Amino acid sequence: MRRFLAPAVAVFAVAVTVGAAQQSSPATSPLKAEQVIASWKPKPAEVARTMIKKYGQPQEVTSNRLVWHRNGPWKFTQLVNEEVPHSFPMAHTDMLYQSIAYRIEPEKADELIQYDGSIILERTKGEIAARCDKEEANFLAINLAHDIATGKRTVDDARRFYAESIQTMMKTGKPNEYLQGFRFTPPTGDQGDPDKPFGPGGAPGEKR
C-alpha cells in the first residue's frame, strides 16, 4: 500500500493545482475597461468614461463592448465601439443602448417606431430600449415612448417635444425633467409576451 500512496497523492496534487489555475486565470487577468477604450473611436470612448464615472466598472468587458447590469434604473446598459448615424432631431451618432423591462402592446409598435427609430422593442422578451449618445437622451426617448404607449401624446407631439427638449438642453445646459430620469415607474418582473402557438388550421396572425 505504501508504494502506491505517494504517486496517488502526487497525481491528486497536480490535478488540484491545474484545476485551481484554470479557475483563477480569468480573475487574475481580466480586461480593464480603461485599457480597452484607449483604442476606441473618440465618441464611444468619451461616453465610456462618462458611464464609468457614474456607474463604476462594467460587469462585462470585451475589446468592442462594455456592459453594466442593473445599473441605476436600467435593466442593463450596453456601450459598443460603433457609431450609428441618426438624423433625428439633428445629426449625431448612436452607441449607448439602455433597456428596461416593459410590456409591449403590438398595436402600439407602429407608433413607437414612427416616433423614433432608435427605440428598440423586444415584445417576446418584454423590454424597451433606447440607443443614443447620451443617457439623458435615452431617458427622454423612453419617457416619451411611454407617453405614446399610454395615450398621453401623439407621435407628432412626442417628436416635437423631444426636439425642443434636446435643443434647450444644448443651449442652456439645463435638462428638463424628461431628461433627468424616468417620469413613470418602470415595471418589475417578467414583462415578456411569449405569444400563442400556431394551431392546426389557424391562419397567420389569427388570435387563438
Short mmCIF file of C-alpha atoms in Angstrom, two decimals:
data_model
loop_
_atom_site.label_atom_id
_atom_site.label_comp_id
_atom_site.label_asym_id
_atom_site.label_seq_id
_atom_site.Cartn_x
_atom_site.Cartn_y
_atom_site.Cartn_z
CA MET A 1 0.00 0.00 0.00
CA ARG A 2 2.83 2.37 0.83
CA ARG A 3 4.28 2.06 -2.70
CA PHE A 4 1.10 3.45 -4.31
CA LEU A 5 0.24 6.15 -1.80
CA ALA A 6 2.89 8.69 -2.79
CA PRO A 7 2.18 8.60 -6.56
CA ALA A 8 -1.55 8.84 -5.92
CA VAL A 9 -1.09 11.86 -3.70
CA ALA A 10 1.19 13.45 -6.28
CA VAL A 11 -1.32 12.94 -9.07
CA PHE A 12 -4.08 14.39 -6.87
CA ALA A 13 -1.92 17.41 -6.02
CA VAL A 14 -1.20 18.06 -9.70
CA ALA A 15 -4.88 17.81 -10.56
CA VAL A 16 -5.84 20.26 -7.81
CA THR A 17 -3.11 22.69 -8.88
CA VAL A 18 -4.19 22.59 -12.54
CA GLY A 19 -7.85 22.95 -11.59
CA ALA A 20 -7.13 25.92 -9.37
CA ALA A 21 -5.09 27.58 -12.08
CA GLN A 22 -7.90 27.11 -14.61
CA GLN A 23 -10.43 28.62 -12.21
CA SER A 24 -8.30 31.56 -11.16
CA SER A 25 -6.90 32.56 -14.54
CA PRO A 26 -9.94 34.61 -15.67
CA ALA A 27 -9.91 36.52 -12.37
CA THR A 28 -6.20 37.26 -12.43
CA SER A 29 -6.08 38.76 -15.91
CA PRO A 30 -9.44 40.43 -16.71
CA LEU A 31 -9.82 43.01 -19.41
CA LYS A 32 -9.95 46.50 -17.93
CA ALA A 33 -12.40 48.95 -19.43
CA GLU A 34 -9.83 51.77 -19.46
CA GLN A 35 -7.37 49.61 -21.39
CA VAL A 36 -10.00 48.61 -23.94
CA ILE A 37 -11.40 52.07 -24.65
CA ALA A 38 -7.91 53.50 -25.16
CA SER A 39 -8.08 52.19 -28.74
CA TRP A 40 -11.78 53.03 -29.32
CA LYS A 41 -13.22 55.73 -31.54
CA PRO A 42 -13.26 59.12 -29.78
CA LYS A 43 -17.01 59.45 -29.19
CA PRO A 44 -17.68 55.95 -27.79
CA ALA A 45 -14.57 56.32 -25.62
CA GLU A 46 -15.88 59.63 -24.26
CA VAL A 47 -19.26 58.07 -23.47
CA ALA A 48 -17.49 55.12 -21.81
CA ARG A 49 -15.58 57.40 -19.46
CA THR A 50 -18.80 59.18 -18.52
CA MET A 51 -20.55 55.90 -17.76
CA ILE A 52 -17.63 54.51 -15.75
CA LYS A 53 -17.51 57.69 -13.68
CA LYS A 54 -21.23 57.38 -12.90
CA TYR A 55 -21.73 53.60 -12.58
CA GLY A 56 -18.26 52.22 -11.97
CA GLN A 57 -16.62 49.36 -13.81
CA PRO A 58 -18.85 47.36 -16.19
CA GLN A 59 -19.54 43.70 -15.41
CA GLU A 60 -18.66 42.63 -18.95
CA VAL A 61 -15.69 43.90 -20.92
CA THR A 62 -14.62 42.80 -24.39
CA SER A 63 -12.48 44.53 -26.98
CA ASN A 64 -15.57 46.06 -28.56
CA ARG A 65 -18.23 46.15 -25.85
CA LEU A 66 -18.91 47.23 -22.25
CA VAL A 67 -21.98 46.01 -20.36
CA TRP A 68 -23.38 47.13 -17.00
CA HIS A 69 -26.15 45.07 -15.38
CA ARG A 70 -28.79 46.62 -13.12
CA ASN A 71 -27.04 49.98 -13.15
CA GLY A 72 -29.25 52.63 -11.65
CA PRO A 73 -32.78 52.37 -13.09
CA TRP A 74 -31.66 50.30 -16.09
CA LYS A 75 -32.03 46.58 -16.62
CA PHE A 76 -28.76 46.80 -18.48
CA THR A 77 -26.58 49.29 -20.32
CA GLN A 78 -24.50 48.30 -23.32
CA LEU A 79 -21.91 50.51 -24.98
CA VAL A 80 -20.35 49.41 -28.26
CA ASN A 81 -17.43 50.89 -30.14
CA GLU A 82 -19.56 51.86 -33.11
CA GLU A 83 -21.40 54.96 -34.27
CA VAL A 84 -24.81 54.52 -35.86
CA PRO A 85 -25.79 57.63 -37.89
CA HIS A 86 -29.06 59.18 -36.73
CA SER A 87 -30.54 62.43 -38.05
CA PHE A 88 -33.39 62.98 -35.54
CA PRO A 89 -33.71 65.56 -34.08
CA MET A 90 -30.34 66.61 -35.53
CA ALA A 91 -27.36 64.78 -36.98
CA HIS A 92 -25.48 62.67 -34.41
CA THR A 93 -24.43 59.07 -33.87
CA ASP A 94 -25.87 56.43 -31.53
CA MET A 95 -23.84 53.94 -29.49
CA LEU A 96 -25.26 53.81 -25.92
CA TYR A 97 -28.01 51.16 -25.60
CA GLN A 98 -30.07 51.14 -22.37
CA SER A 99 -33.02 48.92 -21.57
CA ILE A 100 -35.83 48.47 -19.04
CA ALA A 101 -38.49 45.82 -18.55
CA TYR A 102 -41.66 46.89 -20.36
CA ARG A 103 -44.76 45.20 -21.75
CA ILE A 104 -45.01 45.91 -25.47
CA GLU A 105 -48.54 46.10 -26.85
CA PRO A 106 -48.39 45.07 -30.54
CA GLU A 107 -50.93 47.68 -31.62
CA LYS A 108 -48.65 50.45 -30.34
CA ALA A 109 -45.49 49.19 -32.06
CA ASP A 110 -46.03 51.13 -35.29
CA GLU A 111 -46.49 54.42 -33.45
CA LEU A 112 -43.37 53.88 -31.35
CA ILE A 113 -41.24 53.12 -34.40
CA GLN A 114 -42.64 56.16 -36.23
CA TYR A 115 -41.79 58.32 -33.24
CA ASP A 116 -38.10 57.36 -33.01
CA GLY A 117 -36.12 54.79 -34.98
CA SER A 118 -33.70 54.41 -32.07
CA ILE A 119 -36.41 52.98 -29.83
CA ILE A 120 -35.90 49.21 -29.75
CA LEU A 121 -38.84 46.95 -28.89
CA GLU A 122 -38.47 43.40 -27.56
CA ARG A 123 -42.05 42.14 -27.33
CA THR A 124 -41.21 38.49 -26.61
CA LYS A 125 -38.55 39.36 -24.05
CA GLY A 126 -40.55 42.21 -22.53
CA GLU A 127 -38.09 45.07 -22.92
CA ILE A 128 -37.98 48.55 -24.37
CA ALA A 129 -34.66 50.27 -25.02
CA ALA A 130 -33.25 53.44 -26.47
CA ARG A 131 -29.92 53.97 -28.19
CA CYS A 132 -28.34 57.41 -28.41
CA ASP A 133 -25.08 59.13 -27.48
CA LYS A 134 -26.23 60.39 -24.07
CA GLU A 135 -28.03 58.77 -21.16
CA GLU A 136 -30.20 61.89 -20.84
CA ALA A 137 -31.47 61.37 -24.39
CA ASN A 138 -32.30 57.74 -23.61
CA PHE A 139 -34.38 58.84 -20.61
CA LEU A 140 -36.17 61.33 -22.84
CA ALA A 141 -36.77 58.78 -25.59
CA ILE A 142 -38.28 56.16 -23.29
CA ASN A 143 -40.32 58.67 -21.28
CA LEU A 144 -41.95 59.88 -24.48
CA ALA A 145 -42.39 56.31 -25.75
CA HIS A 146 -44.30 55.60 -22.54
CA ASP A 147 -46.43 58.71 -23.11
CA ILE A 148 -47.33 57.42 -26.58
CA ALA A 149 -47.98 53.88 -25.35
CA THR A 150 -50.34 55.15 -22.64
CA GLY A 151 -52.15 57.59 -24.93
CA LYS A 152 -50.82 60.78 -23.34
CA ARG A 153 -49.12 62.02 -26.53
CA THR A 154 -49.37 61.59 -30.26
CA VAL A 155 -46.35 60.71 -32.37
CA ASP A 156 -46.09 64.27 -33.70
CA ASP A 157 -46.37 65.79 -30.24
CA ALA A 158 -43.70 63.46 -28.88
CA ARG A 159 -41.29 64.22 -31.74
CA ARG A 160 -41.79 67.96 -31.26
CA PHE A 161 -41.24 67.74 -27.51
CA TYR A 162 -38.15 65.57 -27.99
CA ALA A 163 -36.56 68.04 -30.43
CA GLU A 164 -37.36 71.05 -28.25
CA SER A 165 -36.02 69.35 -25.12
CA ILE A 166 -32.69 68.46 -26.73
CA GLN A 167 -32.28 71.91 -28.27
CA THR A 168 -32.98 73.61 -24.93
CA MET A 169 -30.51 71.39 -23.10
CA MET A 170 -27.80 72.11 -25.67
CA LYS A 171 -28.37 75.86 -25.46
CA THR A 172 -28.76 76.25 -21.70
CA GLY A 173 -27.07 73.14 -20.29
CA LYS A 174 -30.21 72.55 -18.21
CA PRO A 175 -32.11 69.33 -18.96
CA ASN A 176 -35.82 69.27 -18.21
CA GLU A 177 -37.39 66.57 -16.05
CA TYR A 178 -37.86 64.21 -19.02
CA LEU A 179 -34.07 64.07 -19.45
CA GLN A 180 -33.18 63.56 -15.79
CA GLY A 181 -34.81 60.20 -15.08
CA PHE A 182 -37.98 58.26 -15.63
CA ARG A 183 -41.29 60.09 -15.33
CA PHE A 184 -43.02 56.77 -14.60
CA THR A 185 -42.16 53.75 -12.50
CA PRO A 186 -40.65 51.08 -14.78
CA PRO A 187 -42.36 47.71 -14.36
CA THR A 188 -40.62 44.95 -12.45
CA GLY A 189 -40.63 41.23 -13.04
CA ASP A 190 -41.23 39.42 -16.32
CA GLN A 191 -42.93 41.70 -18.87
CA GLY A 192 -42.49 39.31 -21.78
CA ASP A 193 -45.17 38.24 -24.22
CA PRO A 194 -44.49 34.68 -25.45
CA ASP A 195 -47.39 34.92 -27.93
CA LYS A 196 -49.56 31.87 -28.75
CA PRO A 197 -48.89 28.61 -30.56
CA PHE A 198 -49.81 28.47 -34.22
CA GLY A 199 -52.56 25.86 -34.04
CA PRO A 200 -53.72 23.47 -36.77
CA GLY A 201 -55.94 25.20 -39.28
CA GLY A 202 -55.12 28.62 -37.93
CA ALA A 203 -54.36 31.50 -40.25
CA PRO A 204 -51.19 33.59 -39.92
CA GLY A 205 -51.81 36.39 -37.46
CA GLU A 206 -55.00 34.81 -36.15
CA LYS A 207 -55.61 35.26 -32.44
CA ARG A 208 -56.39 31.93 -30.81
#
